[in-house]
CSV table of C-alpha atoms in Angstrom, one decimal:
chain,number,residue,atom,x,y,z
N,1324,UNK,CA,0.0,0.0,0.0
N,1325,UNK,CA,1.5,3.4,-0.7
N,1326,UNK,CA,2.1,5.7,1.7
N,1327,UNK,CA,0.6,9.3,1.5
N,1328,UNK,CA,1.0,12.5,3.5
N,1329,UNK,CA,0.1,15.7,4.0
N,1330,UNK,CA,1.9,18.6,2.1
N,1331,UNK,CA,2.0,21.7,4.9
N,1332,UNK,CA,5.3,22.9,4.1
N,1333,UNK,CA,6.1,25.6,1.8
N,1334,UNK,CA,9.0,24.1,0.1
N,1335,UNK,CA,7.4,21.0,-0.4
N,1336,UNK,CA,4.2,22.8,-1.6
N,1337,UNK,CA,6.7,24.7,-4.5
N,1338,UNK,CA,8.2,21.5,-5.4
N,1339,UNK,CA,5.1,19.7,-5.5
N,1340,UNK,CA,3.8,22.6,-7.6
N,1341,UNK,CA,6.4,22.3,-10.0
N,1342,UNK,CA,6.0,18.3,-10.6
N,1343,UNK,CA,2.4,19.0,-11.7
N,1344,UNK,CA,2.9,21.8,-13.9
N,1345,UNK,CA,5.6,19.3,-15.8
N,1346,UNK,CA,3.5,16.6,-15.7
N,1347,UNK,CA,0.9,15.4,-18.8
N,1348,UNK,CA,-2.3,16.0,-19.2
N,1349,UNK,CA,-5.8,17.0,-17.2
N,1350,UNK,CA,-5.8,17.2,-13.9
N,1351,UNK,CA,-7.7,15.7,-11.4
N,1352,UNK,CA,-9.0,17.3,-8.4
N,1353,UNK,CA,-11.0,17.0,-5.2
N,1354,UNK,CA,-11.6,18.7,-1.9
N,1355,UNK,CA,-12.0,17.3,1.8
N,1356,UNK,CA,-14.2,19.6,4.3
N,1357,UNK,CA,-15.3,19.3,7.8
N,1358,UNK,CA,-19.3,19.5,7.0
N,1359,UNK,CA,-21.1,18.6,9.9
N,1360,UNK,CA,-18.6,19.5,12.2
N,1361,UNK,CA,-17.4,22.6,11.5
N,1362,UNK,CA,-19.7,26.6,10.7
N,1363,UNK,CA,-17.1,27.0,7.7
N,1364,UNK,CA,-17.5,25.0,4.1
N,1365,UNK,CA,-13.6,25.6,4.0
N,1366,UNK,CA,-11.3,23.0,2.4
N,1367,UNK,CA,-9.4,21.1,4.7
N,1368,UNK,CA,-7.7,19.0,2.2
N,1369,UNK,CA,-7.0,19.0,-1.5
N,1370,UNK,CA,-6.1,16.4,-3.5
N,1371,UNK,CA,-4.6,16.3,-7.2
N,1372,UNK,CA,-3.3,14.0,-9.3
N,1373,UNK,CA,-1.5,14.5,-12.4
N,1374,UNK,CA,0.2,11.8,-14.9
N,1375,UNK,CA,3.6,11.7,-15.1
N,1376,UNK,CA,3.6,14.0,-11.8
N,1377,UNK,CA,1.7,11.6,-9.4
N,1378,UNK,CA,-0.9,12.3,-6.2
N,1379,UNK,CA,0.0,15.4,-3.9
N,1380,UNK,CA,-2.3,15.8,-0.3
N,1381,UNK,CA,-2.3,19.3,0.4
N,1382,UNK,CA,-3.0,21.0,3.9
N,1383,UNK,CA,-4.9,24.7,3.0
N,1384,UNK,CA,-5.1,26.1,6.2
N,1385,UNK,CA,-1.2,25.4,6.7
N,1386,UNK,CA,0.0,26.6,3.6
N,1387,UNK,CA,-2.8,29.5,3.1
N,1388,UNK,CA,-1.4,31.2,-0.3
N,1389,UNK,CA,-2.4,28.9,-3.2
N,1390,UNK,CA,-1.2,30.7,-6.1
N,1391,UNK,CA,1.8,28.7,-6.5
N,1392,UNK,CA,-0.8,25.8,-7.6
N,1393,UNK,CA,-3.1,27.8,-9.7
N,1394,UNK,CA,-0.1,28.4,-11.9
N,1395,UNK,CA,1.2,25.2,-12.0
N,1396,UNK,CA,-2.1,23.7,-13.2
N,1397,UNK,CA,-4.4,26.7,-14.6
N,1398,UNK,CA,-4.1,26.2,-18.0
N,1399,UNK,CA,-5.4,23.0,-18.4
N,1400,UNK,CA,-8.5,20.6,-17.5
N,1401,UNK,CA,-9.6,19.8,-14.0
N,1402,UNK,CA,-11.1,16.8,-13.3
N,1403,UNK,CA,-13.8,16.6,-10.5
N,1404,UNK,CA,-16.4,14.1,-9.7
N,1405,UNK,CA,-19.3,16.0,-8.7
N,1406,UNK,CA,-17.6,19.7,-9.1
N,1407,UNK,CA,-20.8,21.9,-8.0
N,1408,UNK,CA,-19.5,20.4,-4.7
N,1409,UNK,CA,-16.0,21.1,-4.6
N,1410,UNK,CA,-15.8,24.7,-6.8
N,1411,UNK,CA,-17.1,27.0,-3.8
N,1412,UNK,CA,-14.4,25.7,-1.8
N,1413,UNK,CA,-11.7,26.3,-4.3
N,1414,UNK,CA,-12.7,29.7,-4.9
N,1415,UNK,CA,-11.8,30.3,-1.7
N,1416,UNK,CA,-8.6,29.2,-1.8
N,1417,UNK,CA,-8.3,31.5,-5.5
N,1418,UNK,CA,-8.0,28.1,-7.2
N,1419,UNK,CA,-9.9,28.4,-10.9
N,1420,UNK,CA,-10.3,26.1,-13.8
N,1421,UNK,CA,-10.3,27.2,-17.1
N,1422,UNK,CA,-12.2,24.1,-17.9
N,1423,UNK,CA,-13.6,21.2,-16.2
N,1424,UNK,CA,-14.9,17.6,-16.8
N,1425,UNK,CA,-17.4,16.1,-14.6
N,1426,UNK,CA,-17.5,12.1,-14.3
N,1427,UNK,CA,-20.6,12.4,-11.7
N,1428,UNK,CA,-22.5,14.3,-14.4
N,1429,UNK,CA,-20.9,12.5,-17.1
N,1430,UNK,CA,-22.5,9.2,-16.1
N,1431,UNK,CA,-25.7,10.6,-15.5
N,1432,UNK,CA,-26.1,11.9,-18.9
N,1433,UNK,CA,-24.8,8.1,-20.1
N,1434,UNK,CA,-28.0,6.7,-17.9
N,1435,UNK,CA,-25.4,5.2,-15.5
N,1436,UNK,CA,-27.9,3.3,-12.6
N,1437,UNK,CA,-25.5,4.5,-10.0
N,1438,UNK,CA,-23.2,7.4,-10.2
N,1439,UNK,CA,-21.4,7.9,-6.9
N,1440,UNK,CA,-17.6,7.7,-7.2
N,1441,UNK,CA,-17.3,4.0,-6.1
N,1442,UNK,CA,-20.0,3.1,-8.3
N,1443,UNK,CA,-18.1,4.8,-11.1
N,1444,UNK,CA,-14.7,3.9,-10.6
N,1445,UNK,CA,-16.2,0.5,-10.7
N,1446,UNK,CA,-18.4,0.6,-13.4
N,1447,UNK,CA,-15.8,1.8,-15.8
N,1448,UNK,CA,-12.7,0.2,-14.7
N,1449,UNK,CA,-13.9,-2.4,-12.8
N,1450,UNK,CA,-11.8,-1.5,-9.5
N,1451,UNK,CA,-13.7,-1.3,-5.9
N,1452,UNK,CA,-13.0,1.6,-4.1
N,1453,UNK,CA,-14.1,1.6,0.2
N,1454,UNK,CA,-16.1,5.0,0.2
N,1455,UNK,CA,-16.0,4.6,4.6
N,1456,UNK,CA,-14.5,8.0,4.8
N,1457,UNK,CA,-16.3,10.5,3.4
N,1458,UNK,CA,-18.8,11.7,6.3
N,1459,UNK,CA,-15.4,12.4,8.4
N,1460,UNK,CA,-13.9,15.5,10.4
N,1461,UNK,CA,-11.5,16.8,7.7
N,1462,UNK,CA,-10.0,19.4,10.2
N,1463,UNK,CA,-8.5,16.7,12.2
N,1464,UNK,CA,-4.7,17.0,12.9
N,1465,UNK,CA,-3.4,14.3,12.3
N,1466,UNK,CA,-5.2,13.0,9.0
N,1467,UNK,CA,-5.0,9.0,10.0
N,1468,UNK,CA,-3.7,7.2,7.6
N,1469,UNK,CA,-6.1,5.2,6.1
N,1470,UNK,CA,-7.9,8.3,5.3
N,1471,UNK,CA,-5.0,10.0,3.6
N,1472,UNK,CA,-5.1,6.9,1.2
N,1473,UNK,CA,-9.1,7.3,0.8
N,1474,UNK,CA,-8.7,10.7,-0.2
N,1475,UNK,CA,-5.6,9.9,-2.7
N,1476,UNK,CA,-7.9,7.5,-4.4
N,1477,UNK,CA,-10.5,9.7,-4.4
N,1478,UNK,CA,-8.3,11.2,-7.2
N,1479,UNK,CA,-5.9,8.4,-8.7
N,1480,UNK,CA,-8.4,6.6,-11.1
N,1481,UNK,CA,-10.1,10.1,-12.1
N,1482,UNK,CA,-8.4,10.8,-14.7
N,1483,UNK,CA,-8.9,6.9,-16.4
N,1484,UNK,CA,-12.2,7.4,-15.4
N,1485,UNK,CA,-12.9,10.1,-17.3
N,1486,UNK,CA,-11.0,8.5,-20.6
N,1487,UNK,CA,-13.9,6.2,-20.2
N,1488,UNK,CA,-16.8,8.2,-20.0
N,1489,UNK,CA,-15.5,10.5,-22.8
N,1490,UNK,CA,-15.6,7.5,-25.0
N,1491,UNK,CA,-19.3,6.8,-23.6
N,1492,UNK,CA,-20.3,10.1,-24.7
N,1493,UNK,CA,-18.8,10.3,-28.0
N,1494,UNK,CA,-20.5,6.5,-28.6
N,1495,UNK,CA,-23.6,8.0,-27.9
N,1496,UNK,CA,-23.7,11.4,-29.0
N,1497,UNK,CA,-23.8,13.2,-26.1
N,1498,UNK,CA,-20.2,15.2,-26.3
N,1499,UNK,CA,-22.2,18.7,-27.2
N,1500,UNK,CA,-24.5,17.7,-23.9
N,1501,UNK,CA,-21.5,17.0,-21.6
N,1502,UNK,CA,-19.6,19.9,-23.0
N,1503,UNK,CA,-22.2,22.6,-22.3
N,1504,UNK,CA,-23.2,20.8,-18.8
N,1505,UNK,CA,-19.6,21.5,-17.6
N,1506,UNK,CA,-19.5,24.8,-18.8
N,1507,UNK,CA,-22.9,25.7,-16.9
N,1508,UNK,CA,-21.2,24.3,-13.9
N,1509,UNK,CA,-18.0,26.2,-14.2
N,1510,UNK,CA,-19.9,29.4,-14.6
N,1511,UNK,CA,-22.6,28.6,-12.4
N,1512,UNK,CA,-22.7,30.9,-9.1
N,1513,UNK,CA,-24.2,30.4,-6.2
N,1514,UNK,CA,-27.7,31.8,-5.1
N,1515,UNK,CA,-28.3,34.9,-3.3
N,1516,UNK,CA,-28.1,34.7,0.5
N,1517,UNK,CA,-31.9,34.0,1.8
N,1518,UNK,CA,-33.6,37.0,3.3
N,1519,UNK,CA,-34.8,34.9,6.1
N,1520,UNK,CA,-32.1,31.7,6.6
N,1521,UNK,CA,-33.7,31.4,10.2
N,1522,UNK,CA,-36.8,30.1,8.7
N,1523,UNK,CA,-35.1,27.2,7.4
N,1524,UNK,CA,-35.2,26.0,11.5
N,1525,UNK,CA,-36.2,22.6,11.0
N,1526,UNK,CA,-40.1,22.2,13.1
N,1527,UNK,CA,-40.9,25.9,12.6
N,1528,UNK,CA,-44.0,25.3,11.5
N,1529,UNK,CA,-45.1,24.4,14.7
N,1530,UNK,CA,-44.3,28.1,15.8
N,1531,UNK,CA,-47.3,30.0,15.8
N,1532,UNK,CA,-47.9,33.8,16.5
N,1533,UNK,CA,-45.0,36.5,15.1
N,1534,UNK,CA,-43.5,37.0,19.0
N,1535,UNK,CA,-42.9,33.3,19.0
N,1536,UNK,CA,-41.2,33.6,15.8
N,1537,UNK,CA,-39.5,36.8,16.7
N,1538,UNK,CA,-37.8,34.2,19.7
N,1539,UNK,CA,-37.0,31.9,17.2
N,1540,UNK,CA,-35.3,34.3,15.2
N,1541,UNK,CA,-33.8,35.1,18.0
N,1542,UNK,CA,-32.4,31.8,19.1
N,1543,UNK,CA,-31.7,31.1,15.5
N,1544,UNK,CA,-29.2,34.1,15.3
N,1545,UNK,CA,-27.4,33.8,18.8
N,1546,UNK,CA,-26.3,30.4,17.7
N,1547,UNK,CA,-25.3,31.3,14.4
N,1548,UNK,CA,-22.9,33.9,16.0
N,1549,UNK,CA,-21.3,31.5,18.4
N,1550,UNK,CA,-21.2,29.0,15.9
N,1551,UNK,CA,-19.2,31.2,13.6
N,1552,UNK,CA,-17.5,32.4,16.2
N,1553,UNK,CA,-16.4,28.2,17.2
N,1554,UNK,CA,-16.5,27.4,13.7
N,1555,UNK,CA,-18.4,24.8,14.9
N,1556,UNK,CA,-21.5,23.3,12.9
N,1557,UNK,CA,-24.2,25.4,14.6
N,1558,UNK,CA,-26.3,21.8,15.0
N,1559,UNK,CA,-23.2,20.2,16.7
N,1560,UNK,CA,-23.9,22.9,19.3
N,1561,UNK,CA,-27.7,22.6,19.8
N,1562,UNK,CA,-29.8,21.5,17.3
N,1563,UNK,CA,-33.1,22.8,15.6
N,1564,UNK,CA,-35.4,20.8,17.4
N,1565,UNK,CA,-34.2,21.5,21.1
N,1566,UNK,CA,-34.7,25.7,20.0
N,1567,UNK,CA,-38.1,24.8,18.8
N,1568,UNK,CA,-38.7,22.9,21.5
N,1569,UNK,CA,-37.5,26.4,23.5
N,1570,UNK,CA,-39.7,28.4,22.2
N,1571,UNK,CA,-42.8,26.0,22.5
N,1572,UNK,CA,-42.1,25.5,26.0
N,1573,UNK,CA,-41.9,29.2,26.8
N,1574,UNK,CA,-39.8,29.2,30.0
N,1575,UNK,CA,-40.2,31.7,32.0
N,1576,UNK,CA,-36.8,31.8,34.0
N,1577,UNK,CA,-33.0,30.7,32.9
N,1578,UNK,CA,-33.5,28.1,35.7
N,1579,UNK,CA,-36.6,26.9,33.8
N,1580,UNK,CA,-34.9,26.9,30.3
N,1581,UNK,CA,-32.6,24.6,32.0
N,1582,UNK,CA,-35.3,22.2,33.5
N,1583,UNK,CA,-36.4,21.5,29.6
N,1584,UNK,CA,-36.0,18.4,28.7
N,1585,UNK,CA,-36.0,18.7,24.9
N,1586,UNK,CA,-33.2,21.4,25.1
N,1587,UNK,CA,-30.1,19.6,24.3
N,1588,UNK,CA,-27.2,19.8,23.0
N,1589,UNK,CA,-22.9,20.3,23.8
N,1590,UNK,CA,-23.6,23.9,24.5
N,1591,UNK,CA,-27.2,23.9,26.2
N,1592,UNK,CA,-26.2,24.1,29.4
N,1593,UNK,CA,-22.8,26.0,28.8
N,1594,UNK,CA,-24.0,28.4,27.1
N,1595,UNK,CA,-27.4,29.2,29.3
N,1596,UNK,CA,-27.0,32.4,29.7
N,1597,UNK,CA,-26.5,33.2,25.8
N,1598,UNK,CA,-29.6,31.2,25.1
N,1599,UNK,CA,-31.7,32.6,27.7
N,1600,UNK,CA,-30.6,36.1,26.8
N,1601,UNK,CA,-31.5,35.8,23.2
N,1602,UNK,CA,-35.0,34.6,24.6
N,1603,UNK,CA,-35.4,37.7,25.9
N,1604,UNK,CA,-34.0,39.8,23.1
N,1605,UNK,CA,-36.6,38.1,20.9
N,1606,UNK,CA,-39.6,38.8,23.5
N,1607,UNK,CA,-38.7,42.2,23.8
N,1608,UNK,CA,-38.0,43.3,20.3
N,1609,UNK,CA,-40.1,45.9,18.5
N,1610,UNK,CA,-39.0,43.7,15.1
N,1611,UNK,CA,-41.5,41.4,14.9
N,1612,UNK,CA,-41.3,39.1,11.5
N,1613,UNK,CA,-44.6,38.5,9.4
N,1614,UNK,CA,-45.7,35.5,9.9
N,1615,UNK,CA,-46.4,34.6,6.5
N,1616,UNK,CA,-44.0,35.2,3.6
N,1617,UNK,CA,-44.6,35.6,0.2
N,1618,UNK,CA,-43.0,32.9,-2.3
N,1619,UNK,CA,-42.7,32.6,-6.1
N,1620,UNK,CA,-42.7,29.0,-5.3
N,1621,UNK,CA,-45.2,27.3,-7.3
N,1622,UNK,CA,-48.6,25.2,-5.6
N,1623,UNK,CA,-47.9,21.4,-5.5
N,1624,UNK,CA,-48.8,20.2,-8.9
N,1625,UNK,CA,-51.8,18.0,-7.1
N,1626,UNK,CA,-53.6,21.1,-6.5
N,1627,UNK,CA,-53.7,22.4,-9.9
N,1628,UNK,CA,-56.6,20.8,-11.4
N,1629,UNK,CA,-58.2,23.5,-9.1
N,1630,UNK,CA,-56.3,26.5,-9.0
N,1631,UNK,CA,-55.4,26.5,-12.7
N,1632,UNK,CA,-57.1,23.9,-14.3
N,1633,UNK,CA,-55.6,24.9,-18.3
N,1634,UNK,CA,-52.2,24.7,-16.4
N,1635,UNK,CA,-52.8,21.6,-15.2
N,1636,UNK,CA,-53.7,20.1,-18.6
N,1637,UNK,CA,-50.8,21.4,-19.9
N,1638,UNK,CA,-48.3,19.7,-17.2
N,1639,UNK,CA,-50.2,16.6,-17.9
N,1640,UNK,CA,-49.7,16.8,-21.3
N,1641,UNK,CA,-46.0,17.6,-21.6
N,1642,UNK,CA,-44.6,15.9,-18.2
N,1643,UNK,CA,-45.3,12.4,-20.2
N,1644,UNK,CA,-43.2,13.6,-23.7
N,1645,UNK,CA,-40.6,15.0,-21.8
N,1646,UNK,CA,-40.3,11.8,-19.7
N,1647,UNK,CA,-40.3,9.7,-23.2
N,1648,UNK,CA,-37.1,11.8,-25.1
N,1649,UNK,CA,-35.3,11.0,-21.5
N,1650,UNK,CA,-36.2,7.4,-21.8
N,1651,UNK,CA,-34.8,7.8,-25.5
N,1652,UNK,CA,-31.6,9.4,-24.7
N,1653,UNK,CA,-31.2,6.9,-21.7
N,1654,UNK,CA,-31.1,9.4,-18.9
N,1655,UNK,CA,-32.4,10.8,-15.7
N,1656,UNK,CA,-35.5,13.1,-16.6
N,1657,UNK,CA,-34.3,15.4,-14.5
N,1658,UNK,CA,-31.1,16.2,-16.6
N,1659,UNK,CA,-32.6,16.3,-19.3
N,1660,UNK,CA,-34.7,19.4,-18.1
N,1661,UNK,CA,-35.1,20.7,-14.9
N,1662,UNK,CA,-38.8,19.5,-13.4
N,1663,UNK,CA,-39.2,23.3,-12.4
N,1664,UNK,CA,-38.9,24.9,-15.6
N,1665,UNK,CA,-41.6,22.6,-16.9
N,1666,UNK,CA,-43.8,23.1,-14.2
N,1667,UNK,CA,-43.1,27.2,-14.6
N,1668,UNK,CA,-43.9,27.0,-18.4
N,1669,UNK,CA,-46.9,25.0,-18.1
N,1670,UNK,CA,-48.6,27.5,-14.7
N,1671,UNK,CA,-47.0,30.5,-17.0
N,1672,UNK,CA,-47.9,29.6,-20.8
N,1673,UNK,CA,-45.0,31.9,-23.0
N,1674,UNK,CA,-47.4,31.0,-26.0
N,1675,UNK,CA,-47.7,27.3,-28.2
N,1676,UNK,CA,-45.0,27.7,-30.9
N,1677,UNK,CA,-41.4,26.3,-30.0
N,1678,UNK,CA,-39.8,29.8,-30.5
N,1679,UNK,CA,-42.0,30.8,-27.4
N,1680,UNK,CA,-41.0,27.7,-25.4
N,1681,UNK,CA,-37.2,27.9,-26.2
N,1682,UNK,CA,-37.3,31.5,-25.1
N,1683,UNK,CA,-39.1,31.0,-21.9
N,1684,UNK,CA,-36.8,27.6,-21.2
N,1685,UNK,CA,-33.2,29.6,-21.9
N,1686,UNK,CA,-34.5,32.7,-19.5
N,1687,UNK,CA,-35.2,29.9,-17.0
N,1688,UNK,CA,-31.7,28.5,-17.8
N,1689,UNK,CA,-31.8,25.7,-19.6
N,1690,UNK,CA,-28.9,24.8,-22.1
N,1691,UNK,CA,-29.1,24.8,-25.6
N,1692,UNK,CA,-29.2,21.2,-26.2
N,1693,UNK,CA,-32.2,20.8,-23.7
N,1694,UNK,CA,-33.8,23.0,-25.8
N,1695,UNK,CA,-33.0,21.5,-28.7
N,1696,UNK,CA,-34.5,17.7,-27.1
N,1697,UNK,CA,-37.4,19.3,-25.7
N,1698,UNK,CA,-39.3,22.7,-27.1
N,1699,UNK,CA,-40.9,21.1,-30.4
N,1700,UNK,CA,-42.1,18.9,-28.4
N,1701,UNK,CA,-43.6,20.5,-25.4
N,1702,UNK,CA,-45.0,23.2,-27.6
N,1703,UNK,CA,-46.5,20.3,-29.4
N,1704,UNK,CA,-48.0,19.0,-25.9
N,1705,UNK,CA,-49.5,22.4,-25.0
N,1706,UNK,CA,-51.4,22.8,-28.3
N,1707,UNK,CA,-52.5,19.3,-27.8
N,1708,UNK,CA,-53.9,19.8,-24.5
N,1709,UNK,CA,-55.3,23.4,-25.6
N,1710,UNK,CA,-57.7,21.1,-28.2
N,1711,UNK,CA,-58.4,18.4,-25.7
N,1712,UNK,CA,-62.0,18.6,-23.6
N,1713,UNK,CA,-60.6,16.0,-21.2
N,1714,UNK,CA,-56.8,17.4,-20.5
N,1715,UNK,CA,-57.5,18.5,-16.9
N,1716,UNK,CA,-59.6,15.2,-15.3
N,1717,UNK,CA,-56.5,13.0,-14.7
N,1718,UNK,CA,-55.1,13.7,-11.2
N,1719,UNK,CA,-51.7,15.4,-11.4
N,1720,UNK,CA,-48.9,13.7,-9.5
């Protein structure tokens, strides 16, 4: 078994550096993080692999200036399986690829049944890789060593991998798919902060009443702070359900926040007076939050047939084609065309002819060659269910 370790010295980092940038080929990449453990989405470990160069474990928080490794390997491909995951991280390290390839998306577009990296690696080179790793604390100090050879592999076989898949994609002519999936991945940013991220508290529904939701908020935003502050997952510290469970009990007294039973967590008891203090911010505040928000989100498609009945028909009619061009390309629906842009054309008709759908589905986002599978044919499905008497009685799903 080969040994691996981690690169935290500068010197090594620059000579590291300088054995990929004289190496052959793509590059493949990957990034370790503490999720679940720690408030940060910071890498805590990068991996790359380079032919003629070899594996190189690299420490980020040791060696902190990356630019040594951007210009070692930014002129060429980076390899990721699963990049949407592992690009927010490099970004904050300043590490950019001009261009990527994507074997996690790669196989979905082939119709691979099982597209996790194990499932991958063995799928198209037939070796079995132990995934038993990949839920752990990547800020540990030490990295053991069995996981320093997990995350080596998670790189080793990438670049063979995607060799593969390329060949898969050209056999079934889906290059000009890939190709424009990895570009909308590498240019892809992320959304907009919510204006509310405390209503994502898991059990707030069961808040009722905009002073109990003010404490909430409340809560919410004292843990966040210490959590940041820790850089400690704010859940690891007390989780959603013990501040719901908080609010709903309405103490009236530190001592009787203390005494609940559902409030738990490392820092429920060591933290007391935080928590009780931000119970009182939140009962005192002139702030209070509305207790219903407006949403663009659309109504569940089951309640169409009576809230937009022509809608409905409509979804009913196209959900079926699209469905069929996926089962003809021999891939996931959902990559083929995102489920919401369907259901937002069909509640929002743009008009019947193809030049109206393929506008309205490239504002949404789709990619050219979605459009090109999908717009005749949906436009086709909206007429049709314009002329039919009976579009709207079958119960949406």
């Amino acid at each position: 078994m080969t040994e691996y370790s981690v690169i935290s010295d500068v010197s090594e980092f620059h000579a590291a550096c300088a054995a990929l940038a004289a190496g052959e080929g793509p590059v493949a990449v990957d990034v370790e993080r503490a999720s679940g453990f720690r408030y940060s989405q910071r890498a805590y470990l990068v991996q790359v692999f380079r032919r003629d160069a070899g594996v190189f474990l690299f420490d980020p928080p040791a060696l902190g200036d990356f630019a040594p490794l951007q210009a070692a390997i930014g002129d060429v491909e980076w390899v990721f399986h699963a990049a949407s995951q592992d690009l927010p991280s490099l970004r904050e390290l300043h590490l950019e690829p001009p261009s990527i390839f994507d074997t996690e998306l790669a196989a979905r577009l082939l119709g691979h049944d099982r597209v996790g990296l194990a499932a991958v690696v063995e799928s198209t080179l037939g070796i079995t890789l132990k995934k038993e790793h990949s839920a752990a604390d990547w800020s540990t100090r030490p990295l053991p060593a069995a996981w320093l050879e997990y995350a080596a592999l998670d790189v080793l076989h990438l670049i063979d991998v995607r060799e593969e898949l390329q060949r898969q994609l050209d056999d079934q002519g889906k290059t000009t798919f890939a190709d424009e999936e990895f570009a909308a991945t590498l240019t892809r940013r992320p959304k907009p902060p919510r204006e509310d991220p405390w209503r994502r508290l898991s059990g707030l529904h069961q808040v009722r009443g905009a002073r109990n939701l003010a404490v909430a908020k409340s809560l919410w935003s004292a843990r966040e702070a210490y959590a940041q502050e820790q850089d400690v997952s704010p859940g690891r510290l007390v989780p959603d359900r013990s501040l719901i469970a908080a609010v709903l009990a309405n103490p009236q007294s530190k001592q009787a926040l203390a005494g609940i039973k559902d409030f738990q967590g490392r820092a429920s008891r060591t933290q007391l007076d935080r928590w009780w203090q931000a119970i009182v911010d939140g009962r005192a505040t002139e702030e209070l939050p509305r207790e219903r928000v407006p949403s663009d989100a659309l109504p569940p498609p089951r309640a169409w047939a009576d809230r937009n009945p022509e809608a409905d028909a409509r979804l009913k009619a196209a959900r079926p084609v699209v469905e069929a061009v996926a089962e003809e390309l021999s891939m996931p629906t959902e990559n083929l065309l995102t489920p919401d842009y369907l259901r937002r054309i069909s509640w929002d008709l743009p008009g019947t002819t193809t030049d109206a759908v393929a506008a309205a589905l490239e504002k949404l986002g789709a990619r050219p060659w979605q459009i090109e599978q999908t717009a005749q044919k949906i436009a086709a499905a909206f007429v049709e269910a314009a002329q039919s008497p009976d579009g709207a009685s079958a119960p949406a799903s």
